[in-house]
XYZ file of C-alpha atoms in Angstrom:
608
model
C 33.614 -20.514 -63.229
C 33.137 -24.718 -63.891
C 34.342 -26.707 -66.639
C 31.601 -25.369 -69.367
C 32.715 -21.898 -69.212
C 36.480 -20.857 -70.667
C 39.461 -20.201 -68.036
C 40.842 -16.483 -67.878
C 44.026 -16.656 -70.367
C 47.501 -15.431 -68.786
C 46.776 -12.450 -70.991
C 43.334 -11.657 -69.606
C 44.601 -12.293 -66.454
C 47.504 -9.784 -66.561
C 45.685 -7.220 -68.824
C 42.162 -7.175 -66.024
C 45.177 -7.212 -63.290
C 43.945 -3.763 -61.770
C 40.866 -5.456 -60.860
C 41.505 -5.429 -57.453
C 40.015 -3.272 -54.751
C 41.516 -0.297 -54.105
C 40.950 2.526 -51.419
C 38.275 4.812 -52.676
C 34.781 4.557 -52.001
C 33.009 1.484 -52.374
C 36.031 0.365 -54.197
C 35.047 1.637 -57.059
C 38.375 1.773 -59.703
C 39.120 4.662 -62.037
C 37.585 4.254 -65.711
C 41.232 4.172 -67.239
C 42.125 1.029 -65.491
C 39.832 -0.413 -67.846
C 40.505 1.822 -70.939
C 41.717 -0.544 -73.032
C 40.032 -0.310 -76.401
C 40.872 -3.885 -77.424
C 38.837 -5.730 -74.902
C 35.413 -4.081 -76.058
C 36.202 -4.786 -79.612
C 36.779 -8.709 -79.179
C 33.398 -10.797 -78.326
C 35.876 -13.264 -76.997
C 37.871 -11.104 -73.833
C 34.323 -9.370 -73.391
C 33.310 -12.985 -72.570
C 36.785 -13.573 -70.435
C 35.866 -9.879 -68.960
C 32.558 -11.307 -67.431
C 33.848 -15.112 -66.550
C 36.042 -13.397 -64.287
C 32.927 -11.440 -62.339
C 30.976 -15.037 -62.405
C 34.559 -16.317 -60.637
C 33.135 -13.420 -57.765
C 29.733 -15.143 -56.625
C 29.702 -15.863 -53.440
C 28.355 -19.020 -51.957
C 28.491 -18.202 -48.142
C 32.248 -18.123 -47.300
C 33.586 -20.681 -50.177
C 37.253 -20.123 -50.452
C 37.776 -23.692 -48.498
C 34.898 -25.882 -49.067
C 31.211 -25.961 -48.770
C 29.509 -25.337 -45.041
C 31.196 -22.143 -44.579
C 27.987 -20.105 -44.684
C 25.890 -17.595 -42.613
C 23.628 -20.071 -41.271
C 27.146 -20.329 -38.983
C 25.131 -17.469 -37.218
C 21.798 -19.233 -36.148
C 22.888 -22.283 -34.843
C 22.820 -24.849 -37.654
C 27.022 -25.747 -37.048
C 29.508 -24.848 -35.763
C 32.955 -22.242 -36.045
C 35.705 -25.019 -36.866
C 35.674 -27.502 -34.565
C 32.847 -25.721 -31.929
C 33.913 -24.677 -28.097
C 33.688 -20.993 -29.552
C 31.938 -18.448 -31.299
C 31.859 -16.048 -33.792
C 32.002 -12.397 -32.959
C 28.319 -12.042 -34.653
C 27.085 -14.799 -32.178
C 29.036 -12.793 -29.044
C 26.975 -10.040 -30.317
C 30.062 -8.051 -30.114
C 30.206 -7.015 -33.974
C 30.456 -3.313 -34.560
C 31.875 -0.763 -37.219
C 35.295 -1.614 -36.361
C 34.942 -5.038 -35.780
C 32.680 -6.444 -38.288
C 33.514 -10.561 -37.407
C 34.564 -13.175 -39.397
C 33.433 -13.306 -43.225
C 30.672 -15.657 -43.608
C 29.344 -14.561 -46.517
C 27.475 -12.048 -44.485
C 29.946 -8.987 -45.351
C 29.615 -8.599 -48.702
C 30.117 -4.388 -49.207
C 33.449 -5.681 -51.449
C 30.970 -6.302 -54.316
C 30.845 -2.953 -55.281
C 34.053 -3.715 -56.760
C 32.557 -6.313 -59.067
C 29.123 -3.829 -59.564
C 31.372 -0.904 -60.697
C 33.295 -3.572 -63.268
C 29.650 -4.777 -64.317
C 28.649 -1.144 -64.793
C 31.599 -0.584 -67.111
C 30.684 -3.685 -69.095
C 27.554 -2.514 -69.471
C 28.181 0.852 -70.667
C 31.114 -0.352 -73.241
C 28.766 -3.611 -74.456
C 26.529 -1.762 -77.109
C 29.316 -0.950 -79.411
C 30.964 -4.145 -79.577
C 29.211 -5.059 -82.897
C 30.078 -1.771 -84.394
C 33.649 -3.352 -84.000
C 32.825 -5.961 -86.686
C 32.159 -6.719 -90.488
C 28.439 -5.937 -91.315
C 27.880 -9.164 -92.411
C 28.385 -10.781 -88.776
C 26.813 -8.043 -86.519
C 23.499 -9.979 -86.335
C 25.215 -12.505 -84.625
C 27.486 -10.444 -82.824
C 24.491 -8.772 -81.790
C 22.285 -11.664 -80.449
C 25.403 -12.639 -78.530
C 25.432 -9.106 -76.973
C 22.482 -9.344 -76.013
C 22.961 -12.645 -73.866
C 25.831 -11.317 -72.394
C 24.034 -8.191 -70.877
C 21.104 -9.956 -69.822
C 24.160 -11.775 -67.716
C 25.627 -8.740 -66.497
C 22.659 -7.419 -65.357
C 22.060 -10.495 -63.792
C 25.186 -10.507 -61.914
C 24.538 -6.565 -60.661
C 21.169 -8.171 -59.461
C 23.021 -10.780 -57.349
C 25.349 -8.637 -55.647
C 23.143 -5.765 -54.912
C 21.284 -8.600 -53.534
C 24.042 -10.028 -51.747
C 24.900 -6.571 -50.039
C 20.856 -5.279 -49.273
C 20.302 -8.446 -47.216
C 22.806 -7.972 -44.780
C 23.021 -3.954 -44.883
C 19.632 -3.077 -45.833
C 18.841 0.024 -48.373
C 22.474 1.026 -49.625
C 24.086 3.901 -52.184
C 23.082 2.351 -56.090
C 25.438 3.050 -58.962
C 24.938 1.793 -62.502
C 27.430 3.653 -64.040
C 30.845 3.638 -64.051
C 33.180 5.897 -62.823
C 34.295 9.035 -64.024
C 38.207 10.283 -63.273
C 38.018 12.773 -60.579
C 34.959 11.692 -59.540
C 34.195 13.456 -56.353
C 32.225 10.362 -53.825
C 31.034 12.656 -51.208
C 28.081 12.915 -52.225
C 27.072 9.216 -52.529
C 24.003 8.595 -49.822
C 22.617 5.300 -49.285
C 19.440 4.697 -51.118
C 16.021 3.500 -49.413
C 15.939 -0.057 -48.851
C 12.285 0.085 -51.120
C 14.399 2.108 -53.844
C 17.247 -0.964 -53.181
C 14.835 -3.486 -53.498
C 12.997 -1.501 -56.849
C 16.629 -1.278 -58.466
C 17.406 -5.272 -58.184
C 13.781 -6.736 -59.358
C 14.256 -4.065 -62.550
C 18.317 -5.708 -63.539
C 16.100 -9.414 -62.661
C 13.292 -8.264 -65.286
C 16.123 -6.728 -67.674
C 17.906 -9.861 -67.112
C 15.122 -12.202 -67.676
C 14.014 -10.266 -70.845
C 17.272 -10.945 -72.486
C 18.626 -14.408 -71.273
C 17.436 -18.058 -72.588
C 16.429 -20.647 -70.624
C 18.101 -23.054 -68.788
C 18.605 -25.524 -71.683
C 19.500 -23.196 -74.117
C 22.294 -21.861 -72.206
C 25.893 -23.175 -71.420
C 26.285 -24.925 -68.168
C 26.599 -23.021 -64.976
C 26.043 -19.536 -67.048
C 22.831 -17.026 -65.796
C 19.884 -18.112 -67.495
C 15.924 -16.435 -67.482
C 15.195 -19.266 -64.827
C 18.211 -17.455 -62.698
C 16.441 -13.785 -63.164
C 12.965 -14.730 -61.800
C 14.111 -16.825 -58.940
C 16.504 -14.271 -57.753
C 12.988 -11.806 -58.317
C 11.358 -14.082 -55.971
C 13.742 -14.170 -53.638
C 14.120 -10.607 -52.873
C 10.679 -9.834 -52.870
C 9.716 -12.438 -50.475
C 12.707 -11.107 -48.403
C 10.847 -7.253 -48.841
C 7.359 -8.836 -48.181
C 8.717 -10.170 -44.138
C 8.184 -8.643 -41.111
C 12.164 -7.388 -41.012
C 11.426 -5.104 -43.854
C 7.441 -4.638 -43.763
C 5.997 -4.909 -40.394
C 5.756 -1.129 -40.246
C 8.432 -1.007 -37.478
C 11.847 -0.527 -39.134
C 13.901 1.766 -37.889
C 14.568 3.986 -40.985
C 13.899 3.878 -44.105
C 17.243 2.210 -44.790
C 16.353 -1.201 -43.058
C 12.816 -1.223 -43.812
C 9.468 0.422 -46.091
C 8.644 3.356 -44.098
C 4.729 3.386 -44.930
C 4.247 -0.560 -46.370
C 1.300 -1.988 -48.257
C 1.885 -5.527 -47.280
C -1.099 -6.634 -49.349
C 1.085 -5.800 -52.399
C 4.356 -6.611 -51.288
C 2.386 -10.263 -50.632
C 0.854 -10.469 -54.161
C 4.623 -9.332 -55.900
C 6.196 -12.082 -53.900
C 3.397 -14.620 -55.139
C 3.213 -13.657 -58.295
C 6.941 -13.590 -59.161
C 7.439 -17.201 -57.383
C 4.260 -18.217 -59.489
C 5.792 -16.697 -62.553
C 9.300 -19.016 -62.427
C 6.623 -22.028 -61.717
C 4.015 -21.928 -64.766
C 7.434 -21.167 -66.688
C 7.407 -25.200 -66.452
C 11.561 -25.293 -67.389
C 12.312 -26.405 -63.564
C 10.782 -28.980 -61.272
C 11.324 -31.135 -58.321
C 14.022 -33.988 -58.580
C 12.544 -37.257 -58.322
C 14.329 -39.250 -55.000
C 12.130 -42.279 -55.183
C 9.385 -41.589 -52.368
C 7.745 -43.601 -51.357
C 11.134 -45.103 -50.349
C 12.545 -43.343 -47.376
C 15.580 -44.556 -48.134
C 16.096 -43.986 -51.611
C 14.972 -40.232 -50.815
C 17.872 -40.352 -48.170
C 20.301 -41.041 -50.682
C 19.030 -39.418 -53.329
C 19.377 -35.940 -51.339
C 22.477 -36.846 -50.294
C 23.506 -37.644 -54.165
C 21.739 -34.197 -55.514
C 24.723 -32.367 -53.737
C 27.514 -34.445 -54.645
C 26.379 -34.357 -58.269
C 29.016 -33.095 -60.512
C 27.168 -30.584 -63.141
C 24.059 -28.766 -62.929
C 21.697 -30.554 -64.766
C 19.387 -31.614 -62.206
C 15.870 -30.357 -63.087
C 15.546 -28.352 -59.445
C 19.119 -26.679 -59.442
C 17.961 -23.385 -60.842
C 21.752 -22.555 -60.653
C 25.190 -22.675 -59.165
C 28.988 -23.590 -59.745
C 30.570 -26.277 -60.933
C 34.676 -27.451 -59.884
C 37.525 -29.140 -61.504
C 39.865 -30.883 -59.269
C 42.813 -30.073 -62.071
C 41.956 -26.632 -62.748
C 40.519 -23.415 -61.012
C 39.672 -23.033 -57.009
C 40.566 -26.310 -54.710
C 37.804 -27.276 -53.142
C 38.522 -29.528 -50.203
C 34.882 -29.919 -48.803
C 35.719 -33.941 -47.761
C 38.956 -32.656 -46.397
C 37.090 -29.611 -44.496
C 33.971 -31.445 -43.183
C 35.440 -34.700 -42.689
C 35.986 -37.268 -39.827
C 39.276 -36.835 -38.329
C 39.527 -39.997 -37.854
C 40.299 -40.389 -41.668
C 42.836 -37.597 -41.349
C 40.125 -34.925 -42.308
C 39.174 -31.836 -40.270
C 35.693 -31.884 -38.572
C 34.994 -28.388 -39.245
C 31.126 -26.820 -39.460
C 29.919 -29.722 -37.727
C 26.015 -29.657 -36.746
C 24.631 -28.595 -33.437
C 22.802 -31.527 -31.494
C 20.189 -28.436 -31.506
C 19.428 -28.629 -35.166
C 20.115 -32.472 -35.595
C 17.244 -32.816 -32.987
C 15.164 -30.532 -34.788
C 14.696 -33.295 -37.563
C 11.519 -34.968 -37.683
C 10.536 -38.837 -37.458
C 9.856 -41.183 -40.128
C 6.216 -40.629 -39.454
C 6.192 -36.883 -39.277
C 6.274 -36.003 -36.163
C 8.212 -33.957 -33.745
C 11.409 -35.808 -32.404
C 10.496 -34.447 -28.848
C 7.111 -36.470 -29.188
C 9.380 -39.287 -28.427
C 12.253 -38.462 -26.467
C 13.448 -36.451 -23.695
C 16.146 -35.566 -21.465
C 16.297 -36.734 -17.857
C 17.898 -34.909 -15.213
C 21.171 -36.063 -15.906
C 20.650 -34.794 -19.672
C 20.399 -38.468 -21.141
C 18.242 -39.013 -23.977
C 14.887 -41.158 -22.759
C 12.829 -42.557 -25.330
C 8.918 -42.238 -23.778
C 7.375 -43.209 -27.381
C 4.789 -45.590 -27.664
C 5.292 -45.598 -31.618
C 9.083 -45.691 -32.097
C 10.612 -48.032 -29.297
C 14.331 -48.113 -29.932
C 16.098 -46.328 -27.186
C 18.625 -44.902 -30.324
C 17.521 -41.536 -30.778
C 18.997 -42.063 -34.754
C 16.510 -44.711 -35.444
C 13.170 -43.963 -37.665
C 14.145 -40.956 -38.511
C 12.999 -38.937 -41.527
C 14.875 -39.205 -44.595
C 17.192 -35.834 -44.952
C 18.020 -36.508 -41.992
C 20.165 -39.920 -43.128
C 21.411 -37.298 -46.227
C 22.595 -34.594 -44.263
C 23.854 -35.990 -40.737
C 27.051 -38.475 -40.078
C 26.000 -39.641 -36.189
C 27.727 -42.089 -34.341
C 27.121 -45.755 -35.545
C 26.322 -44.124 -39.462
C 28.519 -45.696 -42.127
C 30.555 -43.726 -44.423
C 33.799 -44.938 -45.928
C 36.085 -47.073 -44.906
C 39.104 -46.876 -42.957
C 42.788 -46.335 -43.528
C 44.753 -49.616 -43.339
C 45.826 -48.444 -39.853
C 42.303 -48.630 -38.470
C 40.643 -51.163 -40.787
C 41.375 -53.820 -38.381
C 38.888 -51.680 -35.506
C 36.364 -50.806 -37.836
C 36.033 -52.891 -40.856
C 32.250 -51.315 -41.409
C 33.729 -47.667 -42.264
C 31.547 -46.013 -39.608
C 31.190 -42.560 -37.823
C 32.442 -43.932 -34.420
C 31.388 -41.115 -31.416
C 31.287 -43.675 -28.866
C 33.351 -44.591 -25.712
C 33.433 -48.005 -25.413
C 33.667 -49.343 -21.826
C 34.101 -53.501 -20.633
C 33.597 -54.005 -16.758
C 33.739 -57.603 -15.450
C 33.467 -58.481 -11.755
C 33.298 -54.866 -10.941
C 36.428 -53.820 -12.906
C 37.183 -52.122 -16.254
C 39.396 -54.107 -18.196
C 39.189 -52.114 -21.035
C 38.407 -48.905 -22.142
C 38.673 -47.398 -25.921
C 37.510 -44.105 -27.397
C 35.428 -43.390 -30.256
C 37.775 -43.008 -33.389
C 36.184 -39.622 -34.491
C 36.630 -38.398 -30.826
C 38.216 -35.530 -29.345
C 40.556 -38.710 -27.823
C 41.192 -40.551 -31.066
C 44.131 -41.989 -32.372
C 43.748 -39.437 -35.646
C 44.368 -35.951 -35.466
C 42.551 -35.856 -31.880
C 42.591 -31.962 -32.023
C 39.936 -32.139 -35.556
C 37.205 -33.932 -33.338
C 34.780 -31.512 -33.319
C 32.821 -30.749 -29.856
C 29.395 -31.642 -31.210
C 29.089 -35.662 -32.016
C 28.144 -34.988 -35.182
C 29.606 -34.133 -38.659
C 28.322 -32.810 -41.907
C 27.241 -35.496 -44.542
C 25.586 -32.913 -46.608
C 27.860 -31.680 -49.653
C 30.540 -34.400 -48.918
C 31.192 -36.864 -51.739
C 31.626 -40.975 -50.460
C 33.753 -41.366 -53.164
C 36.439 -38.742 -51.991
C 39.316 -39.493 -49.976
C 39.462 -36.110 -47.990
C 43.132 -36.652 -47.248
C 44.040 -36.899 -50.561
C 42.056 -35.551 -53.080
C 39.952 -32.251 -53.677
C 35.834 -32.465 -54.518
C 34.427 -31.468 -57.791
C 31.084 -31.357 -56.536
C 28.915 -28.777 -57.176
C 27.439 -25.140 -54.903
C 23.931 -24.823 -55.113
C 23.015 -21.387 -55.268
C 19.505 -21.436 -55.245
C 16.756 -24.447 -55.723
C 13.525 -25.082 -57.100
C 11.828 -25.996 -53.525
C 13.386 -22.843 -52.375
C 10.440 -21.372 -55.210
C 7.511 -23.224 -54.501
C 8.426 -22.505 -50.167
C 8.532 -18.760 -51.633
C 4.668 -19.023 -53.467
C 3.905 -20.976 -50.592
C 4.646 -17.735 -48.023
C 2.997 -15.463 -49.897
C 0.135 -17.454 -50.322
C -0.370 -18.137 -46.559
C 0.248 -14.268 -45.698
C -2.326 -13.554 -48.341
C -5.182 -15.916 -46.541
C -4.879 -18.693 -49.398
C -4.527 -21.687 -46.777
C -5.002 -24.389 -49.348
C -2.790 -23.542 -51.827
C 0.002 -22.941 -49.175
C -0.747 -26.852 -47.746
C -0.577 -27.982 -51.371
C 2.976 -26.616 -52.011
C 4.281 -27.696 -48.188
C 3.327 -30.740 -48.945
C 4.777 -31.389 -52.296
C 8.279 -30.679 -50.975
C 7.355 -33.037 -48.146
C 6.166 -35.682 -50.226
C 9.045 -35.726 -52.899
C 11.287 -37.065 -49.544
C 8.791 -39.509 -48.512
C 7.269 -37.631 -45.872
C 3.626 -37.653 -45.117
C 1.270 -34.148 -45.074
C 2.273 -31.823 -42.547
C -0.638 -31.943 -39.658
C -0.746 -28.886 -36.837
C 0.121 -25.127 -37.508
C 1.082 -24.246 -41.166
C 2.985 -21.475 -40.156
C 5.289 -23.957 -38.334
C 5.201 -26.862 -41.043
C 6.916 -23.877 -43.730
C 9.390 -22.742 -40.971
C 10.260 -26.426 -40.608
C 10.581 -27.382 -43.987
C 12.503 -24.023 -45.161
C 14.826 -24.914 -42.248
C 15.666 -28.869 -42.877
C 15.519 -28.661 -46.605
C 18.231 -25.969 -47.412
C 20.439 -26.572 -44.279
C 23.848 -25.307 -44.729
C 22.591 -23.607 -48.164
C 23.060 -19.922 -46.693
C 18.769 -19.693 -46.449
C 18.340 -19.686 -42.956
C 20.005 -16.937 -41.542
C 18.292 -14.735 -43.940
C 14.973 -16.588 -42.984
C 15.500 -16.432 -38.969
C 16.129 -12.501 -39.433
C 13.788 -11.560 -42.245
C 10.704 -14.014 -39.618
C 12.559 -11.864 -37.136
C 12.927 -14.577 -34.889
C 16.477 -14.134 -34.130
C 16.290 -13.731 -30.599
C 14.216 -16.458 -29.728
C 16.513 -18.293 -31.771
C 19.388 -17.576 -29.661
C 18.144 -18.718 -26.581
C 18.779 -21.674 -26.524
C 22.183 -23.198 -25.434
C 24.127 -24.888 -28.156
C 25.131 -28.741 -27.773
C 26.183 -31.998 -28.915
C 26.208 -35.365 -27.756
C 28.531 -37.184 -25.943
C 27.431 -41.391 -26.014
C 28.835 -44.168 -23.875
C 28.774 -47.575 -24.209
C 29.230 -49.957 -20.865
C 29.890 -54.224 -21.795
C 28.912 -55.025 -17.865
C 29.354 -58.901 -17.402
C 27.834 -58.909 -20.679
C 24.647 -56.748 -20.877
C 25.804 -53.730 -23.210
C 24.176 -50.356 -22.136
C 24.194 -47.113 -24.100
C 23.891 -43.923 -23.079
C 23.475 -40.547 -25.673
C 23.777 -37.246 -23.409
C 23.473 -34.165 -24.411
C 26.577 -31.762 -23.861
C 27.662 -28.158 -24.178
C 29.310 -27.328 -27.461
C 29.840 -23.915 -27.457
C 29.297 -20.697 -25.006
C 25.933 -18.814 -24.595
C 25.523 -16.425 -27.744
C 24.240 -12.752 -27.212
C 21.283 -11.561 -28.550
C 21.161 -7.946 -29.565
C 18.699 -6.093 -31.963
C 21.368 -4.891 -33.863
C 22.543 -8.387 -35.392
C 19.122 -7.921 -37.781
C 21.641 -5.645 -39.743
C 25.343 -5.628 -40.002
C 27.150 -2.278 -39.600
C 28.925 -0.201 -42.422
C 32.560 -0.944 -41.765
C 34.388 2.031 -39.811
C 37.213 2.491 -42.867
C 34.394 2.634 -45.096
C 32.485 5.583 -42.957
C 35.873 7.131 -42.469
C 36.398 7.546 -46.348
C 32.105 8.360 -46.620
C 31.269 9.880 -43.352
C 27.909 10.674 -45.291
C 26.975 7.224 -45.101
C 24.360 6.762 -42.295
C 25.176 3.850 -40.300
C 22.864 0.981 -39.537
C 21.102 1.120 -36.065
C 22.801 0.214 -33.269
C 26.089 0.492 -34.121
């Protein structure tokens, strides 16, 4: 999985070769492809056995780099370069045509659940396997290790229930001959029941975070995962009263108590006291910048708010090429899953408050600043800090250039711009931004938005050359006390809810939220895990997601104009990809058509 936990040996590797899906429903492999006695004797390939399943955790759509996640879907950035959009965002997804893999199709883990389930049913007689007078160690180990495969059934049941609702649960292994037919999808309350049991199995079993190995499942792991589902359960997707079946939704809901187990189990994971908040140096906007831009290019997981995630080696395991990926192309890098000028605008002012208090568009679409507090007619100015730690805009400095380039820009800037000189009434020169669509560089990896993705990229990478050994964050400590935060408000308690807003507000140098709570959470769940694979789930679960698609997506498209010698900038705003389609069916994704041809049992999700 990371450097901390062993590599799969060519042996392992070749003996666990059958691991792959094959055919038969929900992928789930015959028992004899797994018969072989000497793995469940050996503490050692047991371990091997489940590094290979933690190898399986998804983090979005990571087989490239970081950014390639579902909150793709709600307009945080863009498919490659922009100009297009996913099937999901055409709203043209159905059985047959499920769209590109996000991370939001994720009915292949019950290929990893049925290898968990075997694990599980084979761990109990490992220390039988040994000499009597090392079976109480044996046996502690044991234990550890299922508390981390039931874990890891937790997180893919997870993975699969938020994106297909209530769905068929298996926690045994198979059986040769095993006749599938008669597999039904489960409630989604029976899904959800199933997944906060493995998380309190889990917890009971695993150590904490410091008493683990790096980048292993931990009890920290357990109870956030808890939190997370219930608070998913406890939202109007799932609770309102309106779902369509029983498969998408709680057909007679107590919200009270769906509420008070999504408070309680975020509260739980907080008095635990083993995880907290980084410090990034507020009062110092600046140092909070950069520290939230450092958190995600930190190299192991030993921050005291990274509850858990993956670590990389650039030698050994999965290349990840996140610099390479997300980068300028103007340093031979790729532009992809760029940010919308939508979300960018979306981030608030030093001060707290709303960009849009300050600027507008005219009716040529040109930013206008009308603020009385914040002057500067660049709409990148004062801006608060996550914003500087997640955003590369035109002007921002990076790294520096190639030798070819240096000359142009000696600062190492993102350059957006179009640079114009007119004297006497004629333009004498004229030179493109070097991150354009224009450029000099690989012109065709501009992306369409003006912007590119500083969050996850590490300033001491040269994309070109080299691959990142940064880390995935899978889930977060803010993400906890947003959870408690939630619950509290739905449940009427106001002040604690302003109390936890505000600390993850304050830790970034932000002042207290002022106006509607509801809309201080929503803001703060959306800037602080952007591009962490949270909002999609949030914009559904809030079921918000058609007001969420109306807008039009766009970037920015900035001129500069030397006239005679009085320099004038313009920042526009610009289409950067077609109008998306909403449809009520995108709250769900449909059951795949070859998987309904080989289950035709299976009821499929509504509207497909």
């Amino acid at each position: 999985m990371k450097r901390y936990i062993n590599k799969l040996t060519l042996f392992v590797a070749l003996l666990f070769g059958c691991f792959s899906c094959n055919d038969d429903l929900l992928d789930r492999s015959p028992l004899d492809s797994y018969s072989d006695p000497v793995v469940w004797s050996d503490i050692n390939l047991v371990k091997y056995y489940l590094n290979d399943l933690y190898n399986s955790v998804e983090y979005g759509w990571n087989q490239r780099s970081h950014g390639y996640q579902t909150g793709l879907f709600v307009g945080e950035t863009t498919m490659t370069k922009g100009a297009q959009l996913t099937d999901y965002g055409r709203g043209t997804i159905s059985a047959g045509n499920p769209g590109i893999d996000r991370g939001h199709l994720t009915w292949q883990h019950y290929a990893n659940i049925h290898k968990l389930n075997l694990f599980l049913s084979q761990i109990d007689a490992l220390p039988e396997a040994y000499p009597e007078s090392e079976r109480a160690n044996i046996q502690a180990e044991v234990d550890i290790l299922k508390g981390e495969a039931t874990f890891l059934r937790a997180v893919f049941y997870s993975d699969i229930c938020r994106s297909y609702g209530g769905v068929p649960l298996l926690d045994t292994p198979a059986e040769l001959g095993e006749d599938f037919s008669g597999y039904l999808r489960s409630s989604f309350e029976e899904t959800i029941a199933f997944i906060v049991k493995d998380c309190d199995t889990a917890a009971d079993l695993l150590l904490l975070k410091s008493e683990m190995e790096m980048g292993r499942a931990t009890k920290e792991t357990a109870m956030a995962l808890k939190s997370r589902m219930l608070l998913f359960a406890a939202s109007d997707l799932t609770a309102d009263g309106t779902a369509a079946n029983k498969y998408v939704g709680y057909e007679n809901p107590n919200r009270q108590a769906l509420w008070i187990a999504a408070r309680d189990a975020a509260k739980d994971l907080i008095d635990l006291g083993t995880v907290s908040l980084e410090d990034f140096g507020a009062p110092d906007q600046e140092a909070a910048a950069y520290n939230y831009f450092a958190l995600f290019k930190a190299r192991d997981l030993s921050s005291p708010e990274v509850i858990w995630g993956k670590m990389h080696r650039a030698d050994d395991g999965p290349r990840i090429n996140t610099n390479l990926r997300n980068g300028l192309n103007g340093l031979s890098c790729h532009g992809n899953n760029a940010p919308y000028g939508n979300f960018v605008d979306s981030y608030q002012m030093a001060d707290g408050t709303d960009f849009f208090e300050h600027f507008n568009f005219n009716a040529n679409d040109e930013y206008i600043n009308v603020s009385s507090d914040f002057t500067d007619e660049n709409p990148y100015k004062h801006r608060e800090p996550r914003f500087y730690g997640s955003i590369l805009y035109d002007s921002a400095v990076f790294q520096p250039r190639f030798e070819d380039l240096a000359q142009i820009d000696p600062l190492g800037i993102y350059e957006r711009r179009t640079r114009t000189v007119i004297e006497n009434g004629v333009v004498v020169s004229e030179r493109f931004g070097l991150d354009t669509r224009q450029g000099p560089i690989s012109p065709s990896n501009g992306n369409y938005t003006g912007y590119v993705m500083k969050k996850f990229m590490d300033d001491e990478i040269i994309g070109r050359d080299m691959a990142n050994e940064n880390i995935f964050v899978w889930i977060r400590y803010p993400e906890i006390l947003l959870n408690y935060a939630e619950a509290s408000l739905e449940l009427g308690d106001t002040e604690t809810a302003t109390t936890y807003i505000n600390m993850v507000r304050n830790r970034v140098a932000l002042p207290d939220f002022t106006g509607d709570i509801m809309e201080a959470l929503m803001y703060e769940r959306k800037i602080e895990f952007f591009s962490e694979n949270v909002g999609w789930y949030d914009i559904r679960r809030w079921k918000l997601l058609e007001e969420n698609f109306a807008p039009d997506l766009y970037g920015v498209d900035i001129k500069e104009v030397t006239e005679d010698g009085v320099i004038t900038t313009t920042w526009r705003k610009i289409s950067a990809a077609p109008k998306r389609n909403f449809s009520e069916k995108l709250y769900w994704v449909p059951i795949e058509q070859d998987e309904l041809n080989r289950a035709p049992q299976l009821l499929q999700n509504p509207g497909y």
